[in-house]
Short mmCIF file of C-alpha atoms in Angstrom, two decimals:
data_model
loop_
_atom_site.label_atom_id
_atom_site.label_comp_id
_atom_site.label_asym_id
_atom_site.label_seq_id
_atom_site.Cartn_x
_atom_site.Cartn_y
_atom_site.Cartn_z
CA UNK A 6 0.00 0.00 0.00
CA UNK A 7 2.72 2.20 0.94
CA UNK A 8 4.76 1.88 -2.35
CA UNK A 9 1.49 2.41 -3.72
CA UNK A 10 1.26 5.85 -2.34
CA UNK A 11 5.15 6.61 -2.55
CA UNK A 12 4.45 5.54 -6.18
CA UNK A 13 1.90 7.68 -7.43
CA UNK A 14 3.35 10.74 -5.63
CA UNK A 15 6.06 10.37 -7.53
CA UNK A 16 4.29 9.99 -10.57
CA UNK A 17 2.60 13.21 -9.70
CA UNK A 18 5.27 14.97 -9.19
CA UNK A 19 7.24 13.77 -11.90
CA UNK A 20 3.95 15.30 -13.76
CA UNK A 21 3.82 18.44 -12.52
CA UNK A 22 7.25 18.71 -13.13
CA UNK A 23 6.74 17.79 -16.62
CA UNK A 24 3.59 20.14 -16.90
CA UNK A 25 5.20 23.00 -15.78
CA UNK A 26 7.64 22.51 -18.49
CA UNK A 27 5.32 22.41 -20.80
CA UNK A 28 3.66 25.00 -19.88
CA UNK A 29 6.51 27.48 -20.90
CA UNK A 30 6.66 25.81 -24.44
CA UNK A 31 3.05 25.92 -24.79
CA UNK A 32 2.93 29.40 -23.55
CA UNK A 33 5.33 30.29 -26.48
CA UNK A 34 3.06 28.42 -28.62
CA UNK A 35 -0.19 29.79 -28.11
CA UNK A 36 1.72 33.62 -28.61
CA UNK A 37 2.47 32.09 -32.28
CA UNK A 38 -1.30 30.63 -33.03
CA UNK A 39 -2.26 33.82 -31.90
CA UNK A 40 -0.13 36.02 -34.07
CA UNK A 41 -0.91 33.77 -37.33
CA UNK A 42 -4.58 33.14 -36.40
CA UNK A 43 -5.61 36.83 -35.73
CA UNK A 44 -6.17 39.82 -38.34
CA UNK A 45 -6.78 43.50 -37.73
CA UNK A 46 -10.17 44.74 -37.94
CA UNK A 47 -11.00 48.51 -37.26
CA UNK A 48 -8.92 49.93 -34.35
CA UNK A 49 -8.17 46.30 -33.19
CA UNK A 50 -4.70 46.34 -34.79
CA UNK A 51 -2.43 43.49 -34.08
CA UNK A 52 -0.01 45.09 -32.62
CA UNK A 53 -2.80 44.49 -29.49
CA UNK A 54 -1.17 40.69 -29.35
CA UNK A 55 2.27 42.05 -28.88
CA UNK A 56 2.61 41.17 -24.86
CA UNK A 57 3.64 43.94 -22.81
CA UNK A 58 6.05 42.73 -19.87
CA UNK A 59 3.28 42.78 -17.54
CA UNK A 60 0.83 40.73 -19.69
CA UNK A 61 3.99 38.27 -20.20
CA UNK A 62 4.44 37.70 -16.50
CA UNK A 63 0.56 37.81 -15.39
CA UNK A 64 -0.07 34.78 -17.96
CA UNK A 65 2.76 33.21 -16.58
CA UNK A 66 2.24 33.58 -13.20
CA UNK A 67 -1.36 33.23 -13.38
CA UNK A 68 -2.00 36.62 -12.18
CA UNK A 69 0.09 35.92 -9.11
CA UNK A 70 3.82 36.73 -9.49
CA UNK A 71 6.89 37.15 -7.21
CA UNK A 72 6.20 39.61 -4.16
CA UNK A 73 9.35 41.38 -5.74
CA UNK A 74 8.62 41.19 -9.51
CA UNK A 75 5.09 43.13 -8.45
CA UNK A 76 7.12 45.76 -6.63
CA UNK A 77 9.60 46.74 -9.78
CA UNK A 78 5.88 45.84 -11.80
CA UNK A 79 3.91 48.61 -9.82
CA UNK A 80 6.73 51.24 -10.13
CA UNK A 81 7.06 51.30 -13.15
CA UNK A 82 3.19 50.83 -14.04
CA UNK A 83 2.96 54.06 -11.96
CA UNK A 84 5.39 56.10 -13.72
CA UNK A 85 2.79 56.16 -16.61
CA UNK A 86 0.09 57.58 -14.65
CA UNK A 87 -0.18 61.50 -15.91
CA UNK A 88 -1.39 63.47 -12.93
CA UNK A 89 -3.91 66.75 -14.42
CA UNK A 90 -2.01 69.30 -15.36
CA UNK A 91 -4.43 72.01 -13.25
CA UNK A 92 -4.54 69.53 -10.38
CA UNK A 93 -7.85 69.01 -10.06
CA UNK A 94 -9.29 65.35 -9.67
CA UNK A 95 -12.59 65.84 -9.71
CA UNK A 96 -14.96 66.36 -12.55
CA UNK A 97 -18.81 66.56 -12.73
CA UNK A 98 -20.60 63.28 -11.49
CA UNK A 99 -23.17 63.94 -13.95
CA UNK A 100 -21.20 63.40 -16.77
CA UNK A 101 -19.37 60.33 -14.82
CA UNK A 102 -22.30 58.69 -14.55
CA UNK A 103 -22.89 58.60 -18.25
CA UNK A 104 -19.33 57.17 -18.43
CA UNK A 105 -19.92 54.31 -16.16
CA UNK A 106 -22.72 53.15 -17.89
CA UNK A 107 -21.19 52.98 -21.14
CA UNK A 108 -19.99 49.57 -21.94
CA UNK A 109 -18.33 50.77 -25.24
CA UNK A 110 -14.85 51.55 -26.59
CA UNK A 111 -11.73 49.55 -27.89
CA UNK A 112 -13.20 46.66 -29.81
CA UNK A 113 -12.81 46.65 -33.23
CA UNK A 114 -16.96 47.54 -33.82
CA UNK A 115 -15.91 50.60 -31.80
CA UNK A 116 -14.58 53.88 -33.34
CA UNK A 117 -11.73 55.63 -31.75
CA UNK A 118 -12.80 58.05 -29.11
CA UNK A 119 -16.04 56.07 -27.91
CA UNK A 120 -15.43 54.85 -25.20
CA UNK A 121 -16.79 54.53 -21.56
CA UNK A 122 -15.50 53.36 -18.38
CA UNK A 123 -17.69 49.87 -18.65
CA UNK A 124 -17.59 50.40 -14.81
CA UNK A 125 -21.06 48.79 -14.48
CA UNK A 126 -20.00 45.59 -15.99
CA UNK A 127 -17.72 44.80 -12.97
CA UNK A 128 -18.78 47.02 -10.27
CA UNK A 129 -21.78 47.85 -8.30
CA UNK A 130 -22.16 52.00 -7.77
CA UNK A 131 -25.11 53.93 -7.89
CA UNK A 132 -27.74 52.16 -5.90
CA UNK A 133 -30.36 52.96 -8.68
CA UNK A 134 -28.66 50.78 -11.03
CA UNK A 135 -29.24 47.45 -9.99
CA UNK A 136 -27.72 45.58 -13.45
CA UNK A 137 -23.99 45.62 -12.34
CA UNK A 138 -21.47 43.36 -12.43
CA UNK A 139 -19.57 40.79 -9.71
CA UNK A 140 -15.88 41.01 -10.90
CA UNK A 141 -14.96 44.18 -9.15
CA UNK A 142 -15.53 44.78 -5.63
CA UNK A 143 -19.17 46.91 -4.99
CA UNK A 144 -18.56 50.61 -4.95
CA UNK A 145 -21.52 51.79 -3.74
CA UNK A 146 -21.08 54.81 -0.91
CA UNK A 147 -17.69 54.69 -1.92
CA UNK A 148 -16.80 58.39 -0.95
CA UNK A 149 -19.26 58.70 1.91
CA UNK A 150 -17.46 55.80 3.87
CA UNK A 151 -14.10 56.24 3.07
CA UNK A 152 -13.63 59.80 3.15
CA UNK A 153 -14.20 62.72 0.90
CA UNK A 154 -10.66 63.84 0.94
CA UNK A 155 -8.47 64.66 -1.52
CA UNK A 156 -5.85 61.93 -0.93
CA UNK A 157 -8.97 59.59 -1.30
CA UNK A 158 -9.62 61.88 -5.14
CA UNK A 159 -6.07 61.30 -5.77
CA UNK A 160 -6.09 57.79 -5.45
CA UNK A 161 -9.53 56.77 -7.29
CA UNK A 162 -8.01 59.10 -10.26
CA UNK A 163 -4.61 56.79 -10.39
CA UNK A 164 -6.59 53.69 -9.66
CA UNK A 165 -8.50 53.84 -12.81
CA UNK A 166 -5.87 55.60 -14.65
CA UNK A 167 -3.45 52.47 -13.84
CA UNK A 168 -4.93 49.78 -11.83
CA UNK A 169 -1.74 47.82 -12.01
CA UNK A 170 -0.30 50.45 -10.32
CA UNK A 171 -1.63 49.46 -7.53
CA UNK A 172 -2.20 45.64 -7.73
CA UNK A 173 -0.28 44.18 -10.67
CA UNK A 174 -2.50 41.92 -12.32
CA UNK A 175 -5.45 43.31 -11.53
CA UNK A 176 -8.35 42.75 -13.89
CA UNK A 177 -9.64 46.31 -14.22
CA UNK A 178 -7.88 48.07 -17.79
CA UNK A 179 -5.23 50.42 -17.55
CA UNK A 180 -8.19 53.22 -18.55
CA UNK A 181 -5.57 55.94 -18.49
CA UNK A 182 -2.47 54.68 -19.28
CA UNK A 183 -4.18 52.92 -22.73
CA UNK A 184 -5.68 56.12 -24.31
CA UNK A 185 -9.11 54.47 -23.54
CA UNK A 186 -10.13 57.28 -21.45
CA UNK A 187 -9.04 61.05 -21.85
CA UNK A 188 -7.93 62.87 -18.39
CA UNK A 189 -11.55 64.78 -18.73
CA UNK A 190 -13.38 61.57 -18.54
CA UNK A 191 -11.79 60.31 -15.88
CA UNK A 192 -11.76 63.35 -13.56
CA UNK A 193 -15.86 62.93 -14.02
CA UNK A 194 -15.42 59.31 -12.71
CA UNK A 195 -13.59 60.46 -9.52
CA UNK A 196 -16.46 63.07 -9.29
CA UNK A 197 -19.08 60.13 -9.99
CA UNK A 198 -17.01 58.32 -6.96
CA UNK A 199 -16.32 61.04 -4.46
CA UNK A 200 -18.98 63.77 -5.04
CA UNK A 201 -21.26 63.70 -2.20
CA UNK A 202 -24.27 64.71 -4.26
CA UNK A 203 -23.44 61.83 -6.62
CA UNK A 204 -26.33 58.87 -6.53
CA UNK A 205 -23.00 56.47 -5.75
CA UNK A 206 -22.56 57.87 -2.44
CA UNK A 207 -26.70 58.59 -1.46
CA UNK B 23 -39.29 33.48 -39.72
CA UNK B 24 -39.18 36.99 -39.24
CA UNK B 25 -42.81 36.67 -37.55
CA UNK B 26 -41.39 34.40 -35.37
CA UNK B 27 -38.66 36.88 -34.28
CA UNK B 28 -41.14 39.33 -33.54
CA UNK B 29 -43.24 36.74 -30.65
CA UNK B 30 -40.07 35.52 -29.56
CA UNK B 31 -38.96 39.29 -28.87
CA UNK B 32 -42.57 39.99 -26.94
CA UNK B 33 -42.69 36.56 -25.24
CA UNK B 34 -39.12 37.34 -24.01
CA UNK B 35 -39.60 41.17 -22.70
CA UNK B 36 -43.06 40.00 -21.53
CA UNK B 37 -40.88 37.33 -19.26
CA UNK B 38 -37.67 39.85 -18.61
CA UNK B 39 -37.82 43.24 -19.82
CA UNK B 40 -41.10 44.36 -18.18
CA UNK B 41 -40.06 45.03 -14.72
CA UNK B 42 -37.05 46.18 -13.68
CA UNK B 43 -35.19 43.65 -12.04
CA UNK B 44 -33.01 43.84 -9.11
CA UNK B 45 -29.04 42.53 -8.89
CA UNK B 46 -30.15 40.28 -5.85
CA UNK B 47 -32.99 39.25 -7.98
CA UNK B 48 -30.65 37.50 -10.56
CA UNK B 49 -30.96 34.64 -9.73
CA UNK B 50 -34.97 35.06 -9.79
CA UNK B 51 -34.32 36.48 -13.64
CA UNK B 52 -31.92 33.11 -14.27
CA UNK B 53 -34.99 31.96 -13.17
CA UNK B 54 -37.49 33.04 -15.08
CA UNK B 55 -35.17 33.21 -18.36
CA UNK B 56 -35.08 29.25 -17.68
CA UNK B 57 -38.35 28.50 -17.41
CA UNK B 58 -39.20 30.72 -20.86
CA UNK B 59 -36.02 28.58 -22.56
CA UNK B 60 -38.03 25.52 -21.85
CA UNK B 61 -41.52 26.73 -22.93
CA UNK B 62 -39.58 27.71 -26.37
CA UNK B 63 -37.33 24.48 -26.55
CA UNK B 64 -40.89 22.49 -27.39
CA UNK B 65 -40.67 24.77 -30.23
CA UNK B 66 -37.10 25.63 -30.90
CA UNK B 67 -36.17 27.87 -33.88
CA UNK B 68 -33.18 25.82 -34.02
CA UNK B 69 -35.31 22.89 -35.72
CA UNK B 70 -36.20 25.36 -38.98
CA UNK B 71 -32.09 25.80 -39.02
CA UNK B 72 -31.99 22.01 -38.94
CA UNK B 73 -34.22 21.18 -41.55
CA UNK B 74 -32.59 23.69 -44.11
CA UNK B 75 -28.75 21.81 -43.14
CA UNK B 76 -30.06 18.07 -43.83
CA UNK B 77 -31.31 19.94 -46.95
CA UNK B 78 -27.80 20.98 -47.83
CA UNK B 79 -26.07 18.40 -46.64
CA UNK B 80 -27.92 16.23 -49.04
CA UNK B 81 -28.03 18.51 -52.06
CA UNK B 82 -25.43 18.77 -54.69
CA UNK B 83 -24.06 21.88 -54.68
CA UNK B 84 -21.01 24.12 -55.48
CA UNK B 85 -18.62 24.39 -58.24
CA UNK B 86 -18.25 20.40 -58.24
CA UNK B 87 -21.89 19.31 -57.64
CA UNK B 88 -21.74 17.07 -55.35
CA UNK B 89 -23.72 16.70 -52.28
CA UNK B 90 -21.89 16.69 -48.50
CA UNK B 91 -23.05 12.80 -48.19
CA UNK B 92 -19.12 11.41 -48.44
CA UNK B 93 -18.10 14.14 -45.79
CA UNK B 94 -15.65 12.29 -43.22
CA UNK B 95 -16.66 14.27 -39.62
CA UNK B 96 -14.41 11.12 -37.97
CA UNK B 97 -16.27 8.57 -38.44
CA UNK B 98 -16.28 7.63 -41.68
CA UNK B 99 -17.69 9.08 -44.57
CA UNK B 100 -21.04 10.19 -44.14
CA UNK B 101 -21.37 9.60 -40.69
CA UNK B 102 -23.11 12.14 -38.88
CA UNK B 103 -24.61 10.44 -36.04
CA UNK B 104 -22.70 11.24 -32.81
CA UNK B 105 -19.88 13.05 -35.03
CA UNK B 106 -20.67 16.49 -33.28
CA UNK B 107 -20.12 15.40 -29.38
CA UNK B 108 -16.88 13.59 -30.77
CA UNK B 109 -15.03 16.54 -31.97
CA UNK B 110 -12.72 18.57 -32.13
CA UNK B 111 -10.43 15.37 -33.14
CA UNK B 112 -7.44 14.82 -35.07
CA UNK B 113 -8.28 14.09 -38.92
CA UNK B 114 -5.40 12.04 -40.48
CA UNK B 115 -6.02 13.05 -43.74
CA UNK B 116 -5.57 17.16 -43.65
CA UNK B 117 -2.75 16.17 -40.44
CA UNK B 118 -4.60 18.67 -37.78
CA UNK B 119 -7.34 19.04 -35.17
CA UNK B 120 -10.68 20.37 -36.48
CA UNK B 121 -13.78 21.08 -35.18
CA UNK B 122 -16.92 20.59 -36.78
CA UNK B 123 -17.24 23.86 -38.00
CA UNK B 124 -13.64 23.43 -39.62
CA UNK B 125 -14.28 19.85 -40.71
CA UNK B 126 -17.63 21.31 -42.61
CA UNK B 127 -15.41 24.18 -44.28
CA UNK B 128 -13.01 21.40 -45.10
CA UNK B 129 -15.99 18.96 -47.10
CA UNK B 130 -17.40 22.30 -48.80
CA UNK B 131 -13.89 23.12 -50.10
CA UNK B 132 -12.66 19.82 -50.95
CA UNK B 133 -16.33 18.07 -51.88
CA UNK B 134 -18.11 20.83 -53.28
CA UNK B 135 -15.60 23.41 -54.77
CA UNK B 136 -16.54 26.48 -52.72
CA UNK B 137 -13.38 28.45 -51.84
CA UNK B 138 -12.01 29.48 -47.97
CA UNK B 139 -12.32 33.19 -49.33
CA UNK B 140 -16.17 32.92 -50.04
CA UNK B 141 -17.33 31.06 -47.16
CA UNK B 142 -14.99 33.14 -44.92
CA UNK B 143 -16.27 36.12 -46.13
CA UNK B 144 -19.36 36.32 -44.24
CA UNK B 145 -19.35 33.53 -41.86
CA UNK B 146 -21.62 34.49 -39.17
CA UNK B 147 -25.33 34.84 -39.19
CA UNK B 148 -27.03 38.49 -39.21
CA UNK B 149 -30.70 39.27 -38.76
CA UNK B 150 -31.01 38.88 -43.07
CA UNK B 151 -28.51 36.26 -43.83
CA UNK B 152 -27.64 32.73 -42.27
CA UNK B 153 -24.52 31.17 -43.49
CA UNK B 154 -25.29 27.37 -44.97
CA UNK B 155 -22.47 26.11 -43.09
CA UNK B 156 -24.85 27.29 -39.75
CA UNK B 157 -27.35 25.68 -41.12
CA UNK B 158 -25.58 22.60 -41.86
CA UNK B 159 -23.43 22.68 -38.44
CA UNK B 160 -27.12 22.68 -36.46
CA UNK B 161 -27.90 20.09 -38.67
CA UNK B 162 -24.84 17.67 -37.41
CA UNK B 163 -25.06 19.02 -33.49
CA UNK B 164 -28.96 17.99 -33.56
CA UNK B 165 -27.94 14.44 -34.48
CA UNK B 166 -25.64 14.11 -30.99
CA UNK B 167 -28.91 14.88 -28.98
CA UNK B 168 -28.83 12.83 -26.10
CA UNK B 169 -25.18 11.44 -26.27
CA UNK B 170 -22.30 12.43 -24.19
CA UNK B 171 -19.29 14.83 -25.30
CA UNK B 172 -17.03 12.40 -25.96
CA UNK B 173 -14.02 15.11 -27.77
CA UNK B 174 -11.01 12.31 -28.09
CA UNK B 175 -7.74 12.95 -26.60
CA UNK B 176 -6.38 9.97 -27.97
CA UNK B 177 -3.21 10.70 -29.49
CA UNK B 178 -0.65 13.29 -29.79
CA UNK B 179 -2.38 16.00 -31.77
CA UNK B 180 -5.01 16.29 -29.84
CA UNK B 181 -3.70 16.63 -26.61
CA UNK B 182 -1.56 18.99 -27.73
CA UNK B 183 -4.46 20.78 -29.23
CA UNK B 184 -6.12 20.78 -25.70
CA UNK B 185 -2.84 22.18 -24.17
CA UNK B 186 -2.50 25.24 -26.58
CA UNK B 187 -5.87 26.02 -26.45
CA UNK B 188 -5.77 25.84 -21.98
CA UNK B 189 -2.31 28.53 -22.66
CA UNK B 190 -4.91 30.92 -25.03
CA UNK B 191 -7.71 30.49 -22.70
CA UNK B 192 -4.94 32.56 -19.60
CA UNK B 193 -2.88 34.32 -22.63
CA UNK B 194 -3.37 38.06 -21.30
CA UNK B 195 -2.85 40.87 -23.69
CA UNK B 196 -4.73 43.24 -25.99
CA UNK B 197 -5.78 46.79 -25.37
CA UNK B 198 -7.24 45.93 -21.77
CA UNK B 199 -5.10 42.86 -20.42
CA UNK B 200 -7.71 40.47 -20.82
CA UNK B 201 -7.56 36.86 -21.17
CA UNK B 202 -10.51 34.43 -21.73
CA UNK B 203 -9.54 33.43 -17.80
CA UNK B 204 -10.50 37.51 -16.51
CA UNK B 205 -14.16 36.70 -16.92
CA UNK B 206 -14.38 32.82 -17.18
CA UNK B 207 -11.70 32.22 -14.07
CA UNK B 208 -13.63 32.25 -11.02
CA UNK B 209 -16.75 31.35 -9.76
CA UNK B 210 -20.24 33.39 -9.35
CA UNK B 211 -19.16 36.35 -11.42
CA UNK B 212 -21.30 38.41 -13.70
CA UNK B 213 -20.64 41.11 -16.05
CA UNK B 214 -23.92 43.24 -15.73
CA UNK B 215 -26.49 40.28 -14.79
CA UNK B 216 -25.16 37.95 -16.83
CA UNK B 217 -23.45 35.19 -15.20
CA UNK B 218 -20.23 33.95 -16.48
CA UNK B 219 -19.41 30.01 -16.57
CA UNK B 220 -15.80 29.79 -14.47
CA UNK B 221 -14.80 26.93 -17.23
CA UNK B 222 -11.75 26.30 -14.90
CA UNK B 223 -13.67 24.51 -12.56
CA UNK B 224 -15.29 21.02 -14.22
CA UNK B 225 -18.40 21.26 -12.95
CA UNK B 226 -19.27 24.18 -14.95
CA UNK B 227 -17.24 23.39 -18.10
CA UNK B 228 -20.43 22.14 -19.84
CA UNK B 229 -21.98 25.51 -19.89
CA UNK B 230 -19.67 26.31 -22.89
CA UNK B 231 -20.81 23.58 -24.87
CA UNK B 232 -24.60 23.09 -23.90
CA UNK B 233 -27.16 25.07 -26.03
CA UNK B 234 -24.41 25.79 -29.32
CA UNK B 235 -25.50 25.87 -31.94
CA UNK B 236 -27.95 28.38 -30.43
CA UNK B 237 -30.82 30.45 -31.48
CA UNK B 238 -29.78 33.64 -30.09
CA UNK B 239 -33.02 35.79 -28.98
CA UNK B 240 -30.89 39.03 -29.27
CA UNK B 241 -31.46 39.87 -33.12
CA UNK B 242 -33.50 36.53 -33.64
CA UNK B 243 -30.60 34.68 -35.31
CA UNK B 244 -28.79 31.36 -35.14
CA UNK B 245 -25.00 30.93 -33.90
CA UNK B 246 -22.42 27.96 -33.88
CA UNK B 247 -19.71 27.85 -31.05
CA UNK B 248 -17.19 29.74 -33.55
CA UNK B 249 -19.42 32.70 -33.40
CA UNK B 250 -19.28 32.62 -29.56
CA UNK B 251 -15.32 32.64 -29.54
CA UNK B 252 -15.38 35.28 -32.47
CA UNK B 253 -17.60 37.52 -30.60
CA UNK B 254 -15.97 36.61 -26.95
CA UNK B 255 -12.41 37.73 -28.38
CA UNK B 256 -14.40 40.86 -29.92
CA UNK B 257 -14.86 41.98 -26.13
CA UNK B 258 -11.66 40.91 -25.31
CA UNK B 259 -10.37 44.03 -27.05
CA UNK B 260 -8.20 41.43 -29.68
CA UNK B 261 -7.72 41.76 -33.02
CA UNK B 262 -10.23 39.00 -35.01
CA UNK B 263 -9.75 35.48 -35.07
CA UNK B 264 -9.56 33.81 -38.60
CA UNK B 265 -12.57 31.74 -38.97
CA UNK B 266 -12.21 28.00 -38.30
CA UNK B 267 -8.49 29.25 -37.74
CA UNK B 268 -5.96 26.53 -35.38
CA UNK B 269 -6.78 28.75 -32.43
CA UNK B 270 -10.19 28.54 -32.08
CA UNK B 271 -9.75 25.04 -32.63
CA UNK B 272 -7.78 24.67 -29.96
CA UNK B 273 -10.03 26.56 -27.35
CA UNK B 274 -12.85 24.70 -28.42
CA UNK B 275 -10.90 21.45 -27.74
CA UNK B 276 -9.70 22.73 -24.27
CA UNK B 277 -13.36 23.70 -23.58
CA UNK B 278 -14.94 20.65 -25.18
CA UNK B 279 -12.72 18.16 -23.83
CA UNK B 280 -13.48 19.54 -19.92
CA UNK B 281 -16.78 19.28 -20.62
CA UNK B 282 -16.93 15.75 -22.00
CA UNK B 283 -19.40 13.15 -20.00
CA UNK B 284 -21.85 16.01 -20.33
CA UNK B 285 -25.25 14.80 -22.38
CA UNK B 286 -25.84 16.98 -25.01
CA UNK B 287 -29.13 18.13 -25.44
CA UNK B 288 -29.05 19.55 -28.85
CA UNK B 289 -29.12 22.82 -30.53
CA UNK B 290 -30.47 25.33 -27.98
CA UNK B 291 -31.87 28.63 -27.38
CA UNK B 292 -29.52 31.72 -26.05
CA UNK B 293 -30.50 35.05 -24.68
#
């Protein structure tokens, strides 16, 4: 029974060992496919499969790299952030609401300069809107209970300028840092966040 | 057919759109969207789509005029019975994994004379238009009702076409950093109310597979599983995927292939 066990652990491991090998190769391979298999349409160009360093090592690490590979990752992620230039943060939450609802912008049936935050599709804000999505953390009151300060502005305005600033796979786009959204659009976000007459924080 | 859009649309809002429906509630709209999918199943759309593909598959068509009857899905020539829940597999003659979409493409071109150019042209249905190889693909899929995905991984080829296909389903990049994994990673997520399948985990790996070929209720038109990767990637912010190209292939063999030991129930009906 026991060689049994001693058996098929080593069979695992001599698995896993081959796996993760494998992986690496595979990785290499599917970047290939990709770049063969794909054509640009519209503003989808395919330079878009050309893997930035931090796409590289999130696929590699499955979106959980080396405590000090994050670090130099997040630095450098947060050199690109562009702070406004009058520094103001905030916009009107009017405006930012329209953003967040918008779903479009960067696919290739989109035309440059359409886009919107897509917030809803991930994140729960306004109480009013109850179609939001689960793969963001809820929003809702989000200046209200943490603090209508400006260091709080600051910080919602780099978060969704660079979200990998700040955790380096995250899921959320780099809205900022990827021309998606201007500096305009994204003050009215912060507004749409930390305004206290905005619906979000009601 | 158009008619038909037209109740489906007012059957559907009568069942979804009318009242507003709360986040928490999702689960009641999963609900209710379930229980209207099974009053239109006894009816499905999908069946008209059927019809017309036996047609084609039968008639002789194209430059060569000959019918689809010596079309080899895998199982020998003319074999359609239980061909669609056994691909993607590896087809010794072309020396790659297809699916059945691909294999299809492959008889039309080889059997009938059409060229890649024309059929890739237009491939996916619109509210005026339904490709034939739809047609014909629904045709196939509604002979595997009731038998188990059963997507081989019996030699070489096709595992590796599973293992490429698992390395594009995490492969991050494009304009946002997405990779099929961002949405379809974890479990319970939604984007808006819709809930996404974590097709990581096995027990939900046959909600990629179940219901495609699908009558999609949004635009009242029907859609094969290489429309669903064409229009997932589309969101991804990624350039476009070749039709029938290797790499959809190989996701549909890494998504198949978890799903296998799942009964199919035949063509289906999508929101």
């Amino acid at each position: 029974m026991n060689t049994k066990i001693i058996l098929a652990a080593a069979c695992a491991a001599a698995l896993a060992g081959c796996a993760t090998k494998d992986e690496a190769a595979y990785r290499a391979q599917a970047d290939a496919v990709l770049k063969r298999d794909f054509q640009a349409r519209g503003i989808a160009t395919m330079d878009r499969l050309d893997q930035t360093e931090l796409q590289r090592i999130c696929t590699q690490y499955h979106d959980n790299p080396p405590f000090e590979v994050q670090q130099r990752l997040e630095a450098a992620e947060m050199k690109t952030v562009k702070l406004p230039a009058d520094g103001k943060f905030m916009g009107d939450w009017k405006r930012g609401a329209r953003i967040a609802e918008s779903g479009r912008g960067m696919t290739w049936s989109d035309k440059p300069g359409e886009a919107g935050g897509s917030c809803y599709n991930c994140h729960q804000l306004s109480p009013q809107q109850t179609s939001f999505g689960t793969l963001g953390p809820s929003l809702l009151q989000f200046g209200k209970t943490r603090g209508y300060t400006e260091a709080n502005q600051k910080y919602v305005y780099e978060r969704i300028y660079n979200s990998k600033a700040f955790n380096t796979c995250s899921t959320m786009p780099r809205f900022g840092s990827t021309g998606t959204l201007t500096e305009a659009q994204i003050k009215d976000l912060v507004a749409y966040l930390m305004d206290p007459e905005s619906p979000v924080n009601k | 057919m158009k008619r038909r859009n037209i109740v489906c649309a007012a059957a559907l809002g009568a069942a979804l759109g009318a009242t507003p429906v709360a986040a928490q509630d999702t689960d009641t709209t999963t609900a209710e969207f379930e229980k209207f999918r099974a009053v239109m199943e006894e009816a499905n759309p999908a069946e008209l789509f059927e019809l017309k593909g036996e047609e084609l598959w039968r008639t002789r068509r194209g430059p060569k005029n000959a019918s689809l009857e010596k079309c080899d899905l895998g199982l020998g020539p003319g074999v359609v019975k239980g061909a669609y829940v056994q691909t993607p597999r590896y087809f010794p003659d072309v020396g790659r994994v297809m699916d059945i979409e691909a294999r299809v493409v492959h008889c039309m071109i080889t059997l009938q004379g059409f060229t890649y150019e024309e059929l890739a042209k237009q491939p996916f249905s619109t509210e005026t238009r339904t490709p034939d190889v739809v047609s014909i693909v629904t045709f196939i899929a509604a002979q595997s009702k009731g038998m188990k995905f059963d997507a081989p991984q019996s030699n070489a080829q096709e595992r590796e076409a599973y293992e490429l296909g698992k390395a594009i389903f995490f492969h991050r990049a494009g304009a946002w950093d997405l990779s099929c994994a961002s949405c379809h990673g974890a479990d319970g997520k939604r984007i808006r109310t819709q809930q996404l399948p974590n097709f990581t985990n096995p027990q939900q790996a046959a909600r990629g597979v179940l219901g495609w070929p699908g009558y999609r209720m949004t635009g009242g038109v029907m859609h094969t599983l290489q429309w669903r990767m064409n229009d997932c990637f589309r969101q991804q912010r990624f350039p476009e995927p070749k039709y029938v190209s290797e790499a959809i292939t190989a996701l549909l063999t890494y998504l198949t292939v978890n799903a296998n030991g799942t009964v199919y129930k035949g063509p289906g009906i999508k929101r």
